[in-house]
Amino acid sequence: MSNGARSVTEVHRNGNIMAQEKLLEGYVGFANLPNQVYRKSVKRGFEFTLMVVGESGLGKSTLINSLFLTDLYSPEYPGPSHRIKKTVQVEQSKVLVKEGGVQLLLTIVDTPGFGDAVDNSNCWQPVIDHIDSKFEDYLNSESRVNRRQMPDNRVHCCLYFIAPSGHGLKPLDIEFMKRLHEKVNIIPLIAKADTMTPEECQQFKKQIMREITEHKIQIYEFPETNDEEENKMVKKIKDRLPLAVVGSNTIIVVNEKRVRGRQYPWGVAEVENGEHCDFTILRNMLIRTHMQDLKDVTNNVHYENYRSRKLAAVTYNGVDNNKNKGPMTKSPLAQMEEERREHVTKMEKMEMEMEQVFEMKVKEKIQKLKDSELELQRRHEQMKKNLEAQHKELEEKRRQLEDEKHNWEAQQRVLEQQKLDASRTLEKNKKKKIF
Amino acid sequence: WPRVPGLGHSGSGSTLLGYIGIDTIIEQMRKKTMKAGFDFNIMIVGHSGLGKSTLVNTLFKSQVSRWSSGWGGEHKIPKTVEIKAVSHVIEEGGVKMKLTVIDTPGFGDQINNENCWDPISKYINEQYEKFLKEEVNIARKKRIPDTRVHCCLYFISPTGHSLRQLDIEFMKHLSRVVNIIPVIAKSDTMTPDEKNEFKHRVRKELETHGIEYYPQNEFDDDMEDKNENDKIREAMPFAVVGSDKEFQVNGKRVLGRKTAWGVVEVENPNHCEFALLRDFLIRSHLQDLKEVTHNIHYETYRARRLNDNGGLHPISANNTQESNL
């Protein structure tokens, strides 16, 4: 029974399931799937976060206004460049744009004060902190139990404005891009491109691309597709990198057409004219063709890098190594291995130490016991001597006593004798008297 | 009294009764100076990419910047501020000028630009020191070679907003030591309205920070000078564009920059103020720049040096203690 529904055969090969392509015999209807996805996404609406970085006075606010054809920064709410700041700040503005039934929640992240001070060391730190904090928010909301609301505030794209010096990149540009190319999609732009003639512009672009490859900076890469047409367009864009843009808030009439442009005494520089600058390319690329790809790369590459680094640091030892400063240069697995080895060596060392301590204690104890033994012996001897001495004394005394006894007895005998004599004499006397 | 024609009776301010020829002294001076020639030393300061070398080439209509003298093609940013002086002798109308362009690559290009003006002020003071030593010498030369910096062109980046912190710091530190002339570089970036607004804002900021740029208010000699200088001060800082390429415009060959929407003419006063700067710098105030440097900045330095030491001791060239600003 052939029902046109079955169009995939499962073939087991080496335990892997490979799907063979099969021709359909009738109209099934899943070709409608993209429409369903489309309808759902339209209902949900889109989010996009764009970050603009560059020194003040490079026309960032004007370009944003031109890109999205709204006055995000207007005289009532002037752009950050018009406000005076002492340190680099990171400011967010949100705008809801609707077109053709599709809703876009656009967040613009601006960095006023970047590169404006005399000493600009570490002016990229607030930017890095902001990007990391957005990643962290997303990570936390992903790990929560209740995941209904997952607002995506991660920075999807960073437009870096290069000053049109005509020479090359400044040390600040190189430093910044080196530190951020692994965290966010960087699209370098040449600001105020109407400063340069076409030849100077070409020269400058070549110089910049050379320096970018020299310093191994990874800017956003346009993906190759299967479509020939698209590939041609992508190649055209790649040839014109970095894009030289001009922005304008004013509308000028040129040849009875109303165009956005800048009026000079020697002519009008049109923003949307492909021969004057690369603005249209930027707009098409950013909004019309590659917005989704930017979001995907942010999600799949930059966010995953952040996530694996963060989680690897926390899991081992249960100790939060995130408190330590310093970049993680190894993959999570190698990191774990090394930590285990460290742990083992630490344990061994501790064991050895304990044994040593133990031995020392035992020796001490033995010594103490010996000492006390000697002490006891000594006392024993002492006491024996005392005893003998006393013994002798006693003997002496006894002898004395004996002697005295003898004497006394002798005396007693003498006395007795005397008494006897005395009584005899008396008797004699008595007898004599009688007579 | 023998009657001498031309002499009246009163002493000073007397009316001359005939032609003596005192005014020929001007002609005599002119001949002498033409024979001797001039020295002019100009320093250009600003971070890289502002078109300093191009502007100097345009000003003196010849390849006088360091790039043109074979310094090598690479525009690598040096790690510290260097001072590179290049001298050329140019001649016009019988007048010879020894022009020295002092470039300062590396200024303001690093990430940390603290005290990047120190090498510059050291250099300026060293030149004053050299001149002072020569002057104080017992057997001194007839014409002391003058390497002192007569003028410092400071290039402001055309952001359109305001002065950068570095600009203010530099000018604060150096406006008392050398004549600073601020110029707005690459002014073809701005439309006329933006230009006016920017100039206005820059002037206000310079005033707020008490930065006296050339021509300084305090050195105006008389009313005529003051009026002239006031007009110039109102128009400063000049918004300039430099170019050494020529293009055809309306049948004329002009110096300019060709863009896709038109040609920026360097000497057209509607396009930029290069012509004003050139006239001011070279055609009217060149000698005044030298005089202010000699009479005021140099004398200040000299007085300070002599007071500090109570006399002049021989100093080594590396002694930076003297350049306390």
Coordinates of N, CA and C in Angstrom, one line a residue, chain A residues 139-316:
Chain A
L139 N 22.5 33.2 30.7 CA 22.8 31.9 31.2 C 22.0 31.5 32.4
N140 N 21.8 32.5 33.3 CA 21.0 32.3 34.4 C 19.5 32.0 34.1
S141 N 19.0 32.8 33.1 CA 17.6 32.5 32.8 C 17.4 31.2 32.1
E142 N 18.5 30.7 31.4 CA 18.4 29.4 30.8 C 18.4 28.3 31.8
S143 N 19.2 28.5 32.9 CA 19.3 27.5 33.9 C 18.1 27.4 34.9
R144 N 17.2 28.4 34.7 CA 16.1 28.4 35.7 C 15.2 27.3 35.5
V145 N 14.3 27.1 36.5 CA 13.3 26.0 36.4 C 12.2 26.5 35.5
N146 N 11.7 27.7 35.8 CA 10.6 28.3 35.0 C 11.2 29.1 33.8
R147 N 11.1 28.6 32.6 CA 11.8 29.2 31.5 C 10.9 29.9 30.5
R148 N 9.7 30.3 30.9 CA 8.7 30.8 29.9 C 9.3 32.0 29.3
Q149 N 9.7 33.0 30.1 CA 10.2 34.2 29.6 C 11.7 34.2 29.5
M150 N 12.2 34.2 28.3 CA 13.7 34.3 28.2 C 14.0 35.4 27.3
P151 N 14.1 36.6 27.8 CA 14.4 37.8 27.0 C 15.9 37.7 26.5
D152 N 16.1 37.9 25.3 CA 17.4 37.8 24.7 C 18.0 39.2 24.6
N153 N 18.8 39.6 25.6 CA 19.4 40.9 25.6 C 20.9 40.9 25.2
R154 N 21.3 39.7 24.8 CA 22.7 39.6 24.4 C 23.0 40.5 23.2
V155 N 24.3 41.0 23.2 CA 24.7 42.0 22.2 C 24.9 41.1 20.9
H156 N 24.1 41.4 19.9 CA 24.2 40.6 18.7 C 25.3 41.1 17.7
C157 N 25.5 42.4 17.7 CA 26.4 42.9 16.8 C 27.1 44.2 17.3
C158 N 28.3 44.4 17.0 CA 29.0 45.6 17.5 C 29.6 46.3 16.3
L159 N 29.1 47.6 16.1 CA 29.6 48.4 14.9 C 30.8 49.2 15.5
Y160 N 32.0 49.0 15.0 CA 33.1 49.7 15.5 C 33.5 50.8 14.5
F161 N 33.5 52.0 14.9 CA 33.7 53.2 14.0 C 35.2 53.5 14.0
I162 N 35.8 53.5 12.8 CA 37.2 53.9 12.7 C 37.3 55.3 12.1
A163 N 38.1 56.1 12.7 CA 38.2 57.5 12.3 C 38.9 57.5 10.9
P164 N 38.5 58.4 10.0 CA 39.0 58.4 8.6 C 40.3 59.1 8.5
S165 N 41.3 58.6 9.2 CA 42.6 59.3 9.1 C 43.3 59.1 7.8
G166 N 43.0 58.0 7.1 CA 43.7 57.8 5.8 C 45.0 57.0 6.0
H167 N 45.4 56.8 7.2 CA 46.7 56.1 7.4 C 46.5 54.6 7.7
G168 N 45.8 54.4 8.9 CA 45.7 53.0 9.3 C 44.9 52.9 10.6
L169 N 45.0 51.8 11.2 CA 44.3 51.7 12.5 C 45.1 52.3 13.6
K170 N 44.4 52.9 14.6 CA 45.1 53.4 15.7 C 45.4 52.3 16.8
P171 N 46.4 52.5 17.6 CA 46.6 51.5 18.6 C 45.4 51.1 19.5
L172 N 44.6 52.2 19.7 CA 43.4 51.9 20.5 C 42.4 51.0 19.7
D173 N 42.3 51.2 18.4 CA 41.4 50.4 17.6 C 41.8 48.9 17.7
I174 N 43.1 48.7 17.5 CA 43.7 47.3 17.5 C 43.4 46.7 18.8
E175 N 43.7 47.4 19.9 CA 43.6 46.8 21.3 C 42.1 46.4 21.5
F176 N 41.2 47.3 21.2 CA 39.8 47.0 21.4 C 39.3 45.8 20.7
M177 N 39.7 45.8 19.4 CA 39.1 44.7 18.6 C 39.8 43.4 19.0
K178 N 41.0 43.4 19.4 CA 41.6 42.2 19.8 C 40.9 41.6 21.0
R179 N 40.5 42.5 21.9 CA 39.9 42.0 23.1 C 38.4 41.6 22.9
L180 N 37.8 42.1 21.9 CA 36.4 41.8 21.8 C 36.0 40.9 20.6
H181 N 36.9 40.5 19.8 CA 36.5 39.7 18.6 C 36.0 38.3 19.0
E182 N 36.4 37.9 20.3 CA 35.9 36.6 20.6 C 34.6 36.7 21.5
K183 N 34.1 37.9 21.7 CA 32.9 38.0 22.5 C 31.7 38.4 21.7
V184 N 31.9 39.1 20.6 CA 30.8 39.7 19.9 C 31.2 39.8 18.5
N185 N 30.2 39.8 17.6 CA 30.4 40.0 16.2 C 30.8 41.5 15.9
I186 N 32.1 41.6 15.5 CA 32.5 43.0 15.2 C 32.4 43.3 13.7
I187 N 31.8 44.4 13.4 CA 31.7 44.9 12.0 C 32.4 46.2 12.0
P188 N 33.7 46.3 11.5 CA 34.3 47.6 11.4 C 33.8 48.5 10.3
L189 N 33.6 49.8 10.7 CA 33.1 50.8 9.7 C 34.0 51.9 9.6
I190 N 34.1 52.5 8.5 CA 34.9 53.8 8.4 C 33.9 54.9 8.5
A191 N 34.0 55.7 9.5 CA 33.1 56.8 9.7 C 33.4 58.0 8.9
K192 N 32.3 58.8 8.7 CA 32.5 60.1 8.0 C 33.3 59.9 6.7
A193 N 32.8 59.0 5.9 CA 33.5 58.6 4.7 C 33.6 59.7 3.6
D194 N 32.8 60.7 3.8 CA 32.8 61.8 2.8 C 34.0 62.7 3.0
T195 N 34.9 62.3 4.0 CA 36.2 63.0 4.1 C 37.2 62.7 3.0
M196 N 37.0 61.4 2.5 CA 38.0 60.9 1.6 C 37.5 60.8 0.2
T197 N 38.5 61.0 -0.7 CA 38.2 60.8 -2.2 C 38.2 59.3 -2.4
P198 N 37.6 58.8 -3.5 CA 37.5 57.4 -3.7 C 38.8 56.7 -3.7
E199 N 39.9 57.3 -4.2 CA 41.2 56.6 -4.2 C 41.7 56.5 -2.8
E200 N 41.6 57.6 -2.0 CA 42.1 57.5 -0.6 C 41.3 56.4 0.1
C201 N 40.0 56.3 -0.2 CA 39.2 55.4 0.5 C 39.6 53.9 0.2
Q202 N 39.9 53.7 -1.0 CA 40.4 52.3 -1.4 C 41.7 52.0 -0.7
Q203 N 42.6 53.0 -0.7 CA 43.9 52.8 -0.1 C 43.7 52.5 1.4
F204 N 42.9 53.3 2.0 CA 42.6 53.2 3.5 C 42.0 51.8 3.8
K205 N 41.1 51.4 3.0 CA 40.4 50.1 3.3 C 41.4 49.0 3.2
K206 N 42.3 49.0 2.1 CA 43.3 48.0 2.0 C 44.2 47.9 3.2
Q207 N 44.6 49.1 3.6 CA 45.5 49.2 4.8 C 44.9 48.6 6.0
I208 N 43.6 48.9 6.2 CA 42.9 48.4 7.4 C 42.8 46.9 7.4
M209 N 42.4 46.4 6.2 CA 42.3 44.9 6.1 C 43.6 44.2 6.4
R210 N 44.7 44.9 5.8 CA 46.0 44.3 6.0 C 46.3 44.2 7.5
E211 N 46.0 45.3 8.2 CA 46.4 45.4 9.6 C 45.5 44.4 10.4
I212 N 44.2 44.2 10.0 CA 43.3 43.3 10.7 C 43.9 41.9 10.6
T213 N 44.3 41.5 9.4 CA 44.8 40.1 9.3 C 46.1 40.0 10.0
E214 N 46.9 41.1 10.0 CA 48.2 41.0 10.6 C 48.1 40.8 12.1
H215 N 47.1 41.4 12.7 CA 46.9 41.2 14.2 C 45.9 40.1 14.5
K216 N 45.5 39.3 13.5 CA 44.7 38.2 13.7 C 43.4 38.5 14.4
I217 N 42.8 39.6 14.0 CA 41.5 40.0 14.5 C 40.4 39.3 13.7
Q218 N 39.4 38.7 14.4 CA 38.4 38.0 13.7 C 37.1 38.8 13.6
I219 N 36.9 39.5 12.5 CA 35.7 40.3 12.4 C 34.6 39.3 11.9
Y220 N 33.4 39.9 11.9 CA 32.2 39.0 11.5 C 32.4 38.6 10.0
E221 N 32.2 37.3 9.8 CA 32.4 36.7 8.5 C 31.1 36.4 7.9
F222 N 30.9 36.8 6.7 CA 29.6 36.5 6.0 C 29.6 35.1 5.6
P223 N 28.5 34.4 5.9 CA 28.6 32.9 5.6 C 28.4 32.7 4.1
E224 N 29.0 31.6 3.7 CA 28.8 31.1 2.3 C 27.5 30.4 2.2
T225 N 26.8 30.5 1.2 CA 25.5 29.8 1.1 C 25.6 28.9 -0.2
N226 N 24.5 28.1 -0.3 CA 24.5 27.2 -1.5 C 24.1 28.0 -2.7
D227 N 23.5 29.1 -2.5 CA 22.9 29.9 -3.6 C 24.0 30.7 -4.4
E228 N 24.1 30.5 -5.7 CA 25.1 31.2 -6.5 C 24.9 32.7 -6.4
E229 N 23.7 33.1 -6.6 CA 23.4 34.6 -6.6 C 23.8 35.2 -5.3
E230 N 23.4 34.6 -4.2 CA 23.8 35.2 -2.9 C 25.3 35.2 -2.7
N231 N 25.9 34.2 -3.1 CA 27.4 34.1 -3.0 C 28.0 35.3 -3.7
K232 N 27.5 35.6 -4.9 CA 28.1 36.7 -5.6 C 27.9 38.0 -4.8
M233 N 26.7 38.2 -4.2 CA 26.5 39.4 -3.5 C 27.4 39.4 -2.2
V234 N 27.6 38.3 -1.6 CA 28.4 38.2 -0.4 C 29.9 38.6 -0.8
K235 N 30.3 38.1 -1.9 CA 31.7 38.4 -2.4 C 31.8 39.9 -2.6
K236 N 30.8 40.5 -3.2 CA 30.9 41.9 -3.4 C 31.0 42.7 -2.1
I237 N 30.3 42.2 -1.1 CA 30.4 42.9 0.2 C 31.8 42.7 0.8
K238 N 32.3 41.5 0.7 CA 33.6 41.2 1.3 C 34.6 42.1 0.7
D239 N 34.5 42.4 -0.6 CA 35.5 43.2 -1.3 C 35.5 44.6 -0.8
R240 N 34.4 45.0 -0.3 CA 34.3 46.4 0.1 C 34.4 46.6 1.7
L241 N 34.9 45.5 2.3 CA 35.1 45.7 3.8 C 36.4 46.5 4.0
P242 N 36.5 47.3 5.1 CA 35.4 47.7 6.0 C 34.5 48.7 5.3
L243 N 33.3 48.7 5.6 CA 32.3 49.6 4.9 C 32.6 51.0 5.2
A244 N 32.6 51.9 4.3 CA 32.8 53.3 4.5 C 31.4 54.0 4.5
V245 N 31.0 54.5 5.6 CA 29.6 55.0 5.7 C 29.5 56.5 5.9
V246 N 28.4 57.1 5.6 CA 28.0 58.4 5.8 C 26.6 58.5 6.4
G247 N 26.4 59.3 7.4 CA 25.0 59.3 7.9 C 24.5 60.7 7.8
S248 N 23.2 60.9 7.8 CA 22.6 62.2 7.7 C 21.3 62.3 8.3
N249 N 20.9 63.3 8.9 CA 19.6 63.5 9.5 C 18.8 64.4 8.6
T250 N 19.3 65.0 7.6 CA 18.6 66.0 6.8 C 18.3 65.5 5.4
I251 N 17.2 66.0 4.9 CA 16.7 65.5 3.6 C 16.9 66.7 2.6
I252 N 17.5 66.4 1.5 CA 17.9 67.4 0.5 C 17.2 67.1 -0.8
V253 N 16.9 68.1 -1.5 CA 16.3 67.8 -2.8 C 17.3 67.8 -3.9
V254 N 17.5 66.7 -4.6 CA 18.5 66.7 -5.7 C 17.8 66.1 -6.9
N255 N 17.9 66.9 -8.0 CA 17.2 66.5 -9.2 C 15.8 66.1 -9.0
E256 N 15.1 66.9 -8.3 CA 13.6 66.7 -7.9 C 13.4 65.5 -7.1
K257 N 14.5 64.9 -6.6 CA 14.2 63.7 -5.7 C 14.6 64.1 -4.3
R258 N 13.9 63.6 -3.3 CA 14.2 63.9 -1.9 C 15.1 62.8 -1.4
V259 N 16.3 63.2 -1.1 CA 17.3 62.1 -0.6 C 17.9 62.6 0.7
R260 N 18.4 61.6 1.5 CA 19.1 62.0 2.7 C 20.6 62.3 2.2
G261 N 21.1 63.4 2.7 CA 22.4 63.8 2.3 C 23.0 64.9 3.1
R262 N 24.2 65.3 2.7 CA 24.9 66.4 3.3 C 25.2 67.4 2.2
Q263 N 24.8 68.6 2.5 CA 24.9 69.7 1.5 C 26.2 70.4 1.7
Y264 N 27.1 70.3 0.7 CA 28.4 71.1 0.7 C 28.3 72.2 -0.4
P265 N 29.2 73.2 -0.3 CA 29.1 74.2 -1.3 C 29.5 73.6 -2.7
W266 N 30.2 72.5 -2.7 CA 30.6 71.9 -4.0 C 29.8 70.8 -4.4
G267 N 28.7 70.4 -3.7 CA 27.9 69.3 -4.1 C 27.2 68.7 -3.0
V268 N 26.4 67.7 -3.3 CA 25.6 67.0 -2.2 C 26.1 65.6 -2.1
A269 N 26.5 65.2 -1.0 CA 26.9 63.8 -0.7 C 25.7 63.0 -0.3
E270 N 25.3 62.1 -1.2 CA 24.0 61.4 -0.9 C 24.4 60.1 -0.1
V271 N 23.5 59.9 1.0 CA 23.8 58.8 1.8 C 23.5 57.5 1.2
E272 N 22.4 57.5 0.4 CA 21.9 56.2 -0.2 C 22.5 55.9 -1.6
N273 N 23.4 56.7 -2.0 CA 24.0 56.5 -3.3 C 25.2 55.6 -3.2
G274 N 25.1 54.4 -3.9 CA 26.2 53.4 -3.8 C 27.5 53.9 -4.2
E275 N 27.5 55.0 -5.1 CA 28.8 55.4 -5.5 C 29.4 56.4 -4.5
H276 N 28.6 56.9 -3.6 CA 29.1 57.9 -2.7 C 29.7 57.2 -1.5
C277 N 28.9 56.2 -1.0 CA 29.4 55.5 0.2 C 28.7 54.2 0.3
D278 N 29.1 53.4 1.3 CA 28.6 52.0 1.4 C 27.5 51.9 2.3
F279 N 26.7 53.0 2.5 CA 25.6 52.9 3.5 C 24.6 51.9 3.2
T280 N 24.2 51.9 1.9 CA 23.1 50.9 1.5 C 23.5 49.5 1.7
I281 N 24.8 49.2 1.4 CA 25.3 47.9 1.7 C 25.2 47.5 3.1
L282 N 25.6 48.5 4.0 CA 25.5 48.2 5.4 C 24.1 47.9 5.9
R283 N 23.2 48.8 5.4 CA 21.8 48.6 5.8 C 21.2 47.3 5.3
N284 N 21.5 47.0 4.1 CA 20.9 45.8 3.6 C 21.5 44.6 4.3
M285 N 22.8 44.6 4.5 CA 23.4 43.5 5.2 C 22.9 43.4 6.6
L286 N 22.9 44.5 7.3 CA 22.5 44.4 8.7 C 21.1 44.0 9.0
I287 N 20.2 44.6 8.2 CA 18.8 44.4 8.5 C 18.1 43.4 7.5
R288 N 18.4 43.6 6.2 CA 17.6 42.8 5.3 C 18.1 41.4 5.1
T289 N 19.4 41.1 5.2 CA 19.8 39.8 4.9 C 20.5 39.0 6.1
H290 N 21.3 39.7 6.9 CA 22.1 39.0 7.8 C 21.7 39.2 9.3
M291 N 20.6 39.7 9.6 CA 20.2 40.0 11.0 C 20.1 38.6 11.7
Q292 N 19.4 37.7 11.0 CA 19.2 36.4 11.7 C 20.5 35.7 11.9
D293 N 21.4 35.8 10.9 CA 22.7 35.1 11.0 C 23.5 35.7 12.1
L294 N 23.5 37.0 12.3 CA 24.2 37.6 13.4 C 23.7 37.1 14.7
K295 N 22.4 36.9 14.8 CA 21.9 36.4 16.1 C 22.3 35.0 16.3
D296 N 22.3 34.2 15.2 CA 22.7 32.8 15.3 C 24.2 32.6 15.7
V297 N 25.0 33.4 15.1 CA 26.4 33.3 15.4 C 26.6 33.7 16.9
T298 N 25.9 34.8 17.3 CA 26.1 35.2 18.7 C 25.6 34.0 19.6
N299 N 24.5 33.4 19.3 CA 24.0 32.3 20.1 C 24.9 31.1 20.1
N300 N 25.3 30.7 18.9 CA 26.0 29.4 18.8 C 27.5 29.5 19.1
V301 N 28.1 30.6 18.8 CA 29.6 30.7 19.0 C 30.0 31.5 20.2
H302 N 29.6 32.8 20.2 CA 30.1 33.6 21.3 C 29.5 33.2 22.6
Y303 N 28.2 33.0 22.6 CA 27.5 32.6 23.9 C 28.0 31.3 24.4
E304 N 28.2 30.3 23.5 CA 28.6 29.0 23.9 C 30.0 29.1 24.5
N305 N 30.9 29.9 23.8 CA 32.3 30.1 24.4 C 32.2 30.5 25.8
Y306 N 31.4 31.6 26.0 CA 31.2 32.2 27.3 C 30.7 31.1 28.3
R307 N 29.7 30.4 27.9 CA 29.1 29.4 28.8 C 30.0 28.3 29.2
S308 N 30.8 27.7 28.2 CA 31.7 26.7 28.6 C 32.8 27.1 29.5
R309 N 33.3 28.3 29.2 CA 34.3 28.8 30.1 C 33.8 29.0 31.5
K310 N 32.6 29.6 31.6 CA 32.0 29.9 32.9 C 31.7 28.7 33.7
L311 N 31.1 27.7 33.0 CA 30.7 26.5 33.8 C 31.9 25.6 34.1
A312 N 32.9 25.6 33.3 CA 34.1 24.8 33.6 C 34.8 25.3 34.8
A313 N 34.8 26.6 35.0 CA 35.5 27.2 36.1 C 34.7 26.9 37.4
V314 N 33.4 26.8 37.3 CA 32.7 26.6 38.6 C 32.6 25.2 39.0
T315 N 32.5 24.2 38.1 CA 32.1 22.9 38.5 C 33.2 22.2 39.3
Y316 N 34.5 22.3 38.9 CA 35.5 21.5 39.5 C 35.8 22.0 40.9

